[in-house]
Short mmCIF file of C-alpha atoms and ligand atoms in Angstrom, two decimals:
data_model
loop_
_atom_site.label_atom_id
_atom_site.label_comp_id
_atom_site.label_asym_id
_atom_site.label_seq_id
_atom_site.Cartn_x
_atom_site.Cartn_y
_atom_site.Cartn_z
CA MET Q 15 21.13 20.61 7.07
CA THR Q 16 22.68 20.43 3.61
CA ILE Q 17 22.46 17.16 1.55
CA THR Q 18 26.01 16.08 0.71
CA ASP Q 19 25.51 12.58 -0.63
CA ILE Q 20 23.02 10.03 -1.83
CA ARG Q 21 23.84 6.33 -2.29
CA VAL Q 22 22.01 3.20 -3.31
CA ARG Q 23 22.87 -0.20 -1.88
CA THR Q 24 21.39 -3.33 -3.55
CA PHE Q 25 21.28 -6.47 -1.47
CA TRP Q 26 19.89 -10.00 -1.27
CA THR Q 27 16.92 -10.76 0.96
CA THR Q 28 14.58 -13.76 1.31
CA THR Q 29 11.09 -13.87 0.04
CA TYR Q 30 8.38 -16.62 0.36
CA GLU Q 31 6.08 -15.12 -2.27
CA GLU Q 32 5.95 -15.05 -6.01
CA LEU Q 33 3.96 -12.96 -8.47
CA ASP Q 34 1.53 -14.46 -10.99
CA SER Q 35 1.23 -13.35 -14.59
CA ASP Q 36 -1.08 -10.49 -13.53
CA GLY Q 37 1.34 -9.23 -10.88
CA HIS Q 38 -0.63 -10.55 -7.84
CA ALA Q 39 1.34 -12.17 -4.99
CA HIS Q 40 0.91 -15.79 -3.86
CA PRO Q 41 2.90 -18.10 -1.67
CA GLY Q 42 6.01 -19.39 -3.39
CA PRO Q 43 9.27 -21.27 -2.79
CA GLU Q 44 11.78 -19.62 -0.42
CA ARG Q 45 14.17 -17.75 -2.63
CA GLN Q 46 16.60 -14.84 -2.73
CA VAL Q 47 15.57 -11.55 -4.35
CA ARG Q 48 17.34 -8.24 -4.85
CA LYS Q 49 16.20 -5.14 -2.96
CA SER Q 50 17.71 -1.66 -2.76
CA LEU Q 51 18.14 0.97 -0.03
CA LEU Q 52 18.46 4.71 -0.74
CA THR Q 53 20.47 6.67 1.78
CA ILE Q 54 20.44 10.45 1.87
CA THR Q 55 23.28 11.95 3.90
CA CYS Q 56 23.78 15.48 5.32
CA GLU Q 57 26.94 17.36 6.15
CA ASN Q 58 26.38 16.76 9.88
CA GLY Q 59 26.21 12.99 9.30
CA THR Q 60 22.42 12.75 9.68
CA GLU Q 61 21.05 10.03 7.32
CA GLY Q 62 17.61 9.16 6.04
CA HIS Q 63 16.83 5.76 4.43
CA ALA Q 64 14.09 4.23 2.35
CA PHE Q 65 13.72 0.88 0.56
CA GLY Q 66 12.71 0.34 -3.07
CA SER Q 67 13.35 -2.06 -5.93
CA PRO Q 68 16.65 -1.96 -7.87
CA GLU Q 69 14.68 -0.85 -10.93
CA GLN Q 70 13.08 2.10 -9.05
CA LEU Q 71 16.58 3.17 -7.80
CA ARG Q 72 18.56 2.22 -10.94
CA PRO Q 73 21.72 4.31 -11.60
CA HIS Q 74 20.09 6.33 -14.43
CA LEU Q 75 17.46 7.65 -11.99
CA ALA Q 76 19.79 8.02 -9.03
CA GLU Q 77 22.34 10.03 -11.02
CA ARG Q 78 20.21 11.89 -13.58
CA PHE Q 79 17.45 12.99 -11.23
CA ILE Q 80 17.86 12.13 -7.48
CA ARG Q 81 21.43 13.28 -7.11
CA LYS Q 82 20.97 16.28 -9.37
CA VAL Q 83 17.93 17.61 -7.49
CA LEU Q 84 19.09 16.87 -3.91
CA ILE Q 85 22.83 17.45 -3.58
CA GLY Q 86 23.56 20.82 -1.96
CA GLN Q 87 19.94 21.39 -0.92
CA ASP Q 88 18.42 21.83 2.47
CA ALA Q 89 17.28 18.31 3.56
CA LEU Q 90 14.31 19.82 5.48
CA ALA Q 91 12.95 21.49 2.37
CA ARG Q 92 10.86 18.45 1.49
CA GLU Q 93 8.04 20.27 -0.16
CA ARG Q 94 10.34 22.10 -2.60
CA LEU Q 95 12.51 19.00 -3.23
CA TRP Q 96 9.35 16.92 -3.90
CA GLN Q 97 8.00 19.55 -6.30
CA ASP Q 98 11.34 19.72 -8.09
CA LEU Q 99 11.50 15.99 -8.55
CA ALA Q 100 7.83 15.80 -9.56
CA HIS Q 101 8.42 18.43 -12.27
CA TRP Q 102 11.31 16.26 -13.67
CA GLN Q 103 8.82 13.47 -14.28
CA ARG Q 104 7.53 15.22 -17.46
CA GLY Q 105 11.06 15.57 -18.85
CA SER Q 106 12.13 12.06 -17.82
CA GLY Q 107 10.51 10.36 -20.76
CA GLY Q 108 8.38 8.28 -18.43
CA GLN Q 109 11.48 7.01 -16.55
CA LEU Q 110 10.93 8.85 -13.21
CA SER Q 111 7.94 7.12 -11.63
CA ASP Q 112 5.77 8.02 -8.66
CA ARG Q 113 7.37 5.04 -6.95
CA THR Q 114 10.79 6.52 -7.17
CA LEU Q 115 9.53 9.89 -5.96
CA ALA Q 116 8.02 8.07 -3.00
CA ILE Q 117 11.34 6.46 -2.01
CA VAL Q 118 13.17 9.82 -2.08
CA ASP Q 119 10.34 11.55 -0.13
CA CYS Q 120 10.25 8.74 2.50
CA ALA Q 121 14.03 8.97 2.95
CA LEU Q 122 13.77 12.73 3.50
CA TRP Q 123 11.01 12.20 6.06
CA ASP Q 124 13.10 9.54 7.76
CA LEU Q 125 16.01 12.00 7.85
CA ALA Q 126 13.83 14.73 9.33
CA GLY Q 127 12.61 12.38 12.06
CA LYS Q 128 16.13 11.36 12.93
CA ALA Q 129 17.18 15.10 12.96
CA ALA Q 130 14.23 16.02 15.25
CA GLY Q 131 14.59 12.89 17.42
CA LEU Q 132 10.95 12.03 16.70
CA PRO Q 133 9.01 9.24 15.00
CA VAL Q 134 7.74 10.75 11.73
CA TYR Q 135 4.06 10.29 12.69
CA ARG Q 136 4.64 12.62 15.66
CA LEU Q 137 6.72 15.07 13.58
CA ILE Q 138 3.80 15.37 11.18
CA GLY Q 139 1.31 15.53 14.01
CA ALA Q 140 -0.19 12.39 15.48
CA TYR Q 141 -3.86 11.70 15.47
CA ARG Q 142 -3.37 8.35 17.23
CA ASP Q 143 -0.57 6.07 18.47
CA LYS Q 144 -2.24 2.79 17.30
CA VAL Q 145 -4.38 2.12 14.18
CA PRO Q 146 -7.06 -0.61 13.81
CA ALA Q 147 -6.05 -3.10 11.15
CA TYR Q 148 -7.98 -4.99 8.62
CA GLY Q 149 -6.61 -8.28 7.39
CA SER Q 150 -6.09 -8.00 3.60
CA ILE Q 151 -6.28 -11.51 2.21
CA MET Q 152 -4.21 -12.43 -0.85
CA CYS Q 153 -5.85 -13.10 -4.23
CA GLY Q 154 -7.34 -16.60 -4.51
CA ASP Q 155 -5.39 -19.50 -5.86
CA GLU Q 156 -5.68 -23.20 -6.79
CA ILE Q 157 -3.45 -24.42 -4.01
CA GLU Q 158 -4.73 -27.34 -1.88
CA GLY Q 159 -5.21 -25.88 1.60
CA GLY Q 160 -4.64 -22.32 0.34
CA LEU Q 161 -7.37 -20.08 -0.95
CA ALA Q 162 -8.85 -22.45 -3.56
CA THR Q 163 -12.49 -22.52 -2.39
CA PRO Q 164 -15.06 -20.26 -0.71
CA GLU Q 165 -14.75 -22.51 2.39
CA ASP Q 166 -10.95 -21.88 2.44
CA TYR Q 167 -11.74 -18.14 2.68
CA GLY Q 168 -14.31 -18.79 5.42
CA ARG Q 169 -11.87 -20.84 7.52
CA PHE Q 170 -9.04 -18.36 7.02
CA ALA Q 171 -11.29 -15.40 7.96
CA GLU Q 172 -12.11 -17.23 11.23
CA THR Q 173 -8.44 -17.51 12.13
CA LEU Q 174 -7.87 -13.81 11.28
CA VAL Q 175 -10.75 -12.66 13.53
CA ALA Q 176 -9.35 -14.99 16.21
CA ARG Q 177 -5.89 -13.28 15.74
CA GLY Q 178 -7.60 -9.94 16.44
CA TYR Q 179 -8.22 -8.32 13.09
CA GLN Q 180 -11.12 -5.91 13.39
CA ALA Q 181 -12.16 -6.19 9.72
CA ILE Q 182 -11.26 -8.28 6.69
CA LYS Q 183 -10.83 -7.55 2.98
CA LEU Q 184 -10.95 -10.29 0.39
CA HIS Q 185 -9.05 -10.27 -2.85
CA THR Q 186 -10.78 -13.10 -4.81
CA TRP Q 187 -9.82 -15.19 -7.80
CA MET Q 188 -8.35 -13.55 -10.90
CA PRO Q 189 -6.59 -14.83 -13.99
CA PRO Q 190 -4.41 -16.77 -14.37
CA VAL Q 191 -6.74 -18.89 -12.20
CA SER Q 192 -8.24 -20.97 -14.97
CA TRP Q 193 -11.96 -20.52 -14.34
CA SER Q 194 -11.84 -16.87 -13.14
CA PRO Q 195 -13.07 -14.14 -13.17
CA SER Q 196 -16.42 -15.31 -11.66
CA ILE Q 197 -19.00 -13.06 -9.97
CA ALA Q 198 -20.69 -16.18 -8.62
CA MET Q 199 -17.50 -17.44 -7.01
CA ASP Q 200 -16.60 -13.94 -5.69
CA LEU Q 201 -20.01 -13.79 -3.96
CA ARG Q 202 -19.72 -17.36 -2.69
CA ALA Q 203 -16.35 -16.47 -1.07
CA CYS Q 204 -17.84 -13.31 0.42
CA ALA Q 205 -20.84 -15.21 1.76
CA ALA Q 206 -18.62 -17.88 3.30
CA VAL Q 207 -16.61 -15.19 5.08
CA ARG Q 208 -19.80 -13.39 6.27
CA GLU Q 209 -21.12 -16.74 7.53
CA ALA Q 210 -17.76 -17.53 9.27
CA VAL Q 211 -17.30 -14.22 11.08
CA GLY Q 212 -20.88 -13.23 11.78
CA PRO Q 213 -22.87 -10.09 11.03
CA HIS Q 214 -20.86 -7.39 12.75
CA VAL Q 215 -17.28 -7.70 11.41
CA PRO Q 216 -16.69 -5.13 8.67
CA LEU Q 217 -15.91 -6.83 5.29
CA MET Q 218 -14.67 -5.43 2.08
CA LEU Q 219 -14.07 -6.83 -1.43
CA ASP Q 220 -11.33 -6.06 -3.87
CA ALA Q 221 -11.94 -8.27 -6.92
CA TYR Q 222 -11.06 -8.73 -10.59
CA HIS Q 223 -10.13 -5.25 -11.87
CA TRP Q 224 -11.77 -5.43 -15.26
CA TYR Q 225 -15.43 -6.31 -14.83
CA SER Q 226 -17.92 -4.44 -17.01
CA ARG Q 227 -20.29 -1.88 -15.55
CA GLU Q 228 -23.16 -4.40 -15.45
CA GLU Q 229 -20.98 -7.11 -13.89
CA ALA Q 230 -19.66 -4.66 -11.26
CA ALA Q 231 -23.17 -3.56 -10.37
CA GLU Q 232 -24.27 -7.20 -10.02
CA LEU Q 233 -21.33 -7.86 -7.76
CA GLY Q 234 -22.08 -4.75 -5.73
CA ARG Q 235 -25.74 -5.63 -5.17
CA GLY Q 236 -24.58 -9.10 -3.95
CA LEU Q 237 -22.24 -7.33 -1.46
CA GLU Q 238 -25.04 -5.09 -0.26
CA ALA Q 239 -27.09 -8.18 0.61
CA LEU Q 240 -24.08 -9.40 2.69
CA ASN Q 241 -23.70 -5.98 4.35
CA PHE Q 242 -20.13 -5.32 3.02
CA THR Q 243 -18.43 -2.12 3.95
CA TRP Q 244 -16.96 -1.12 0.50
CA ILE Q 245 -16.30 -2.46 -3.08
CA GLU Q 246 -12.85 -1.78 -4.56
CA GLU Q 247 -11.25 -1.79 -7.94
CA VAL Q 248 -13.76 -3.97 -9.73
CA MET Q 249 -13.53 -2.14 -13.04
CA ASP Q 250 -10.65 -0.56 -15.00
CA GLU Q 251 -9.79 2.54 -12.95
CA GLN Q 252 -8.91 4.38 -16.20
CA SER Q 253 -12.63 4.84 -16.74
CA MET Q 254 -13.56 7.38 -14.12
CA SER Q 255 -17.08 7.71 -15.62
CA SER Q 256 -17.66 4.03 -15.08
CA TYR Q 257 -17.02 4.51 -11.37
CA ALA Q 258 -19.27 7.55 -11.31
CA TRP Q 259 -21.98 5.30 -12.88
CA LEU Q 260 -21.33 2.51 -10.39
CA ALA Q 261 -21.32 4.81 -7.40
CA ASN Q 262 -24.69 6.13 -8.51
CA GLU Q 263 -26.04 2.57 -9.05
CA LEU Q 264 -25.01 1.16 -5.71
CA ARG Q 265 -25.64 1.81 -2.01
CA ILE Q 266 -22.52 0.09 -0.89
CA PRO Q 267 -19.60 2.67 -0.81
CA VAL Q 268 -17.26 2.63 -3.86
CA ILE Q 269 -13.61 3.25 -2.92
CA GLY Q 270 -10.84 4.40 -5.24
CA PRO Q 271 -8.73 5.05 -7.18
CA GLU Q 272 -5.93 2.77 -6.02
CA SER Q 273 -3.77 1.92 -9.04
CA MET Q 274 -4.33 5.11 -11.13
CA GLY Q 275 -1.49 7.62 -11.37
CA GLY Q 276 -2.16 11.34 -11.21
CA LYS Q 277 -1.38 11.77 -7.51
CA TYR Q 278 -3.79 14.00 -5.53
CA GLN Q 279 -4.71 16.02 -8.64
CA HIS Q 280 -6.41 13.00 -10.32
CA ARG Q 281 -8.06 12.01 -7.03
CA ALA Q 282 -9.56 15.49 -6.83
CA GLU Q 283 -11.14 14.75 -10.27
CA TRP Q 284 -12.57 11.45 -8.94
CA ILE Q 285 -14.23 13.32 -6.05
CA ARG Q 286 -15.55 16.04 -8.41
CA ALA Q 287 -16.94 13.38 -10.73
CA GLY Q 288 -18.63 11.48 -7.88
CA ALA Q 289 -16.57 8.45 -8.91
CA CYS Q 290 -15.94 7.33 -5.32
CA ASP Q 291 -17.60 7.54 -1.92
CA ILE Q 292 -14.37 6.80 -0.08
CA LEU Q 293 -11.05 8.08 -1.52
CA ARG Q 294 -7.97 5.93 -1.76
CA THR Q 295 -4.36 6.80 -1.48
CA GLY Q 296 -1.02 5.08 -0.85
CA VAL Q 297 2.47 6.42 -0.33
CA GLU Q 298 3.80 4.42 -3.23
CA ASP Q 299 0.77 5.13 -5.47
CA VAL Q 300 0.81 8.94 -5.18
CA GLY Q 301 4.64 9.57 -4.94
CA GLY Q 302 5.33 9.80 -1.20
CA ILE Q 303 4.25 10.81 2.25
CA THR Q 304 4.12 14.49 1.14
CA PRO Q 305 1.47 13.98 -1.62
CA ALA Q 306 -0.33 11.33 0.38
CA LEU Q 307 -0.94 13.91 3.11
CA LYS Q 308 -2.37 16.30 0.48
CA THR Q 309 -4.72 13.45 -0.62
CA MET Q 310 -5.86 12.93 2.89
CA HIS Q 311 -6.61 16.61 3.34
CA LEU Q 312 -8.35 16.79 0.02
CA ALA Q 313 -10.76 14.07 1.10
CA GLU Q 314 -11.23 15.64 4.48
CA SER Q 315 -12.21 18.86 2.76
CA PHE Q 316 -15.16 16.94 1.18
CA GLY Q 317 -16.15 15.21 4.36
CA MET Q 318 -14.80 11.96 2.97
CA ASN Q 319 -12.68 9.16 4.41
CA CYS Q 320 -9.46 8.28 2.62
CA GLU Q 321 -8.20 4.69 3.07
CA VAL Q 322 -4.51 3.92 2.65
CA HIS Q 323 -3.34 1.19 0.10
CA GLY Q 324 -0.67 -1.10 1.32
CA HIS Q 325 1.28 -2.03 4.39
CA GLY Q 326 4.66 -0.89 5.71
CA ALA Q 327 6.04 1.90 7.89
CA GLU Q 328 5.27 4.68 5.50
CA ASN Q 329 1.61 3.76 5.00
CA LEU Q 330 1.23 3.23 8.78
CA VAL Q 331 2.47 6.77 9.31
CA ILE Q 332 -0.23 8.13 6.99
CA SER Q 333 -2.90 6.05 8.71
CA ALA Q 334 -1.81 7.40 12.16
CA VAL Q 335 -1.90 11.11 11.29
CA SER Q 336 -5.30 11.23 9.62
CA LYS Q 337 -8.68 11.45 11.42
CA ASN Q 338 -10.40 10.51 8.10
CA CYS Q 339 -8.57 7.24 7.70
CA ARG Q 340 -10.27 4.35 9.47
CA TRP Q 341 -7.92 1.43 8.80
CA TYR Q 342 -4.37 0.15 8.27
CA GLU Q 343 -4.25 -2.47 5.55
CA ARG Q 344 -2.23 -5.29 7.03
CA GLY Q 345 -1.28 -7.89 4.47
CA LEU Q 346 -1.29 -9.47 2.13
CA LEU Q 347 -2.25 -12.55 4.17
CA HIS Q 348 -2.42 -16.23 3.28
CA PRO Q 349 -2.88 -19.46 5.31
CA MET Q 350 0.53 -20.64 4.16
CA LEU Q 351 2.47 -17.45 4.98
CA ASP Q 352 3.69 -16.08 8.26
CA TYR Q 353 3.11 -12.35 7.91
CA ASP Q 354 4.79 -11.69 11.24
CA ARG Q 355 8.07 -13.26 10.08
CA CYS Q 356 10.74 -10.47 10.16
CA PRO Q 357 12.44 -9.88 6.81
CA ASP Q 358 16.19 -10.48 6.65
CA HIS Q 359 16.95 -6.76 6.18
CA LEU Q 360 15.02 -5.54 9.21
CA LYS Q 361 15.42 -6.07 12.98
CA ALA Q 362 11.73 -5.93 13.58
CA ILE Q 363 8.56 -5.77 11.49
CA PRO Q 364 7.22 -2.20 11.19
CA ASP Q 365 3.60 -3.03 11.89
CA PRO Q 366 3.22 -5.25 15.02
CA MET Q 367 -0.35 -5.93 15.82
CA ASP Q 368 -1.76 -6.68 19.23
CA ALA Q 369 -4.45 -9.24 20.12
CA GLU Q 370 -7.16 -6.55 19.81
CA GLY Q 371 -6.19 -5.79 16.19
CA PHE Q 372 -4.34 -2.53 16.66
CA VAL Q 373 -1.01 -1.79 15.02
CA HIS Q 374 1.18 0.26 17.29
CA LEU Q 375 3.43 3.03 15.95
CA GLY Q 376 7.08 2.78 17.01
CA GLN Q 377 8.69 5.57 19.04
CA THR Q 378 12.16 5.42 17.44
CA PRO Q 379 13.15 8.55 15.58
CA GLY Q 380 12.50 8.17 11.84
CA ILE Q 381 9.89 6.58 9.63
CA GLY Q 382 9.68 3.45 11.75
CA GLU Q 383 11.94 0.85 10.02
CA GLU Q 384 14.55 -0.90 12.22
CA ILE Q 385 17.05 -1.56 9.37
CA ASP Q 386 19.62 -4.38 9.69
CA PHE Q 387 22.56 -2.66 8.05
CA ASP Q 388 24.85 -5.59 8.82
CA HIS Q 389 22.63 -7.85 6.68
CA ILE Q 390 22.49 -5.32 3.87
CA ASP Q 391 26.31 -4.84 3.81
CA ALA Q 392 27.00 -8.57 4.22
CA HIS Q 393 24.75 -9.50 1.24
CA PRO Q 394 25.58 -7.11 -1.60
CA ALA Q 395 23.80 -7.78 -4.90
CA ASP Q 396 25.08 -5.17 -7.18
O1 LIG Z 414 -0.77 -5.97 -6.70
C1 LIG Z 414 -1.85 -5.53 -6.31
O2 LIG Z 414 -2.87 -5.42 -7.06
C2 LIG Z 414 -1.99 -5.00 -4.96
O3 LIG Z 414 -0.89 -5.36 -4.14
C3 LIG Z 414 -3.16 -5.74 -4.32
O4 LIG Z 414 -2.98 -7.01 -4.36
C4 LIG Z 414 -3.44 -5.27 -2.85
O5 LIG Z 414 -2.34 -4.62 -2.35
C5 LIG Z 414 -4.56 -4.32 -2.97
O6 LIG Z 414 -5.21 -4.17 -3.98
N1 LIG Z 414 -4.85 -3.78 -1.84
O7 LIG Z 414 -5.93 -2.96 -1.78
MG1 LIG Z 415 -6.82 -2.80 -3.68
#
């Protein structure tokens, strides 16, 4: 199966979210945004697709790297094509990101699933056909009726448990919220959620990402008293030794790294340094399904769980093929947003969740996205 073409289509789609000055998502006015679709085509007409941002698929990257590495190559040689693209990162002057690698890798996996007539999670080797989900709540805000108070978090958590979520993760308040960061408020929100859902629902916290060691330890001890399941990204992840210090200080499991680059190699160093009790990966964070699988296997070799960052078909695949992954992160969730609303560019959401809190893997060949090509072609945004 020889790759004969790659193309990028950029189109308009609707969003109901906006990013704050720190890059965290919150509810926002309905508006149109640009999104891109990479399509890889083989000589027999088989195609693989993956979504990304226009910036991650901009012409310089599509022509200088993606086309150059892929055209004429065996589409099923994913490992070699991923390695070739990853090696180009050094010579790209910082232009070729892990996010772009992830898009290409996901499109190749989608193509392989189409060629085999299998959903990708079964092509890789299923561990399960449904994954328990935790509700990942958006960062706090100052919106009336949103996530402005600890009580708001408590009320929202109750609705999420009633919806079926088997666990809940809080992202609490961060700048630009005027009075944040605040350990006291973080712990008040966590206490309100624990009070609302009772003692047995697993709870996790992902808070302000730049606390000091002492602040992070104080926060962690507060979570221990509330019987939380893990503490996440509460210090700058560039300081691996700070996380080794924190993991040694606390009983509650420390999970990471999420936002750090370095793929599976850097995550191996975190394990070696004792900087995490639970490893973290994500298809976008480490450069694709191919390296995310390596991260999963790395953690498994150390008897560790590895939890997947982010929602979407590709992260659901990773969660479904790994014994040492406990959850699917479904979110980000907010009282004013309908997470189950189907995006304009899809015919169905990729992560439907049943009333018991399980997200079921689709059986359609490919990565698991039902793409609405008519929408994409009818709303060009080049
Ligand atoms: O932008 C971010 O920091 C992430 O999207 C974050 O909000 C959330 O996805 C996360 O940290 N999950 O663990
Ligand atoms: Mg996180």
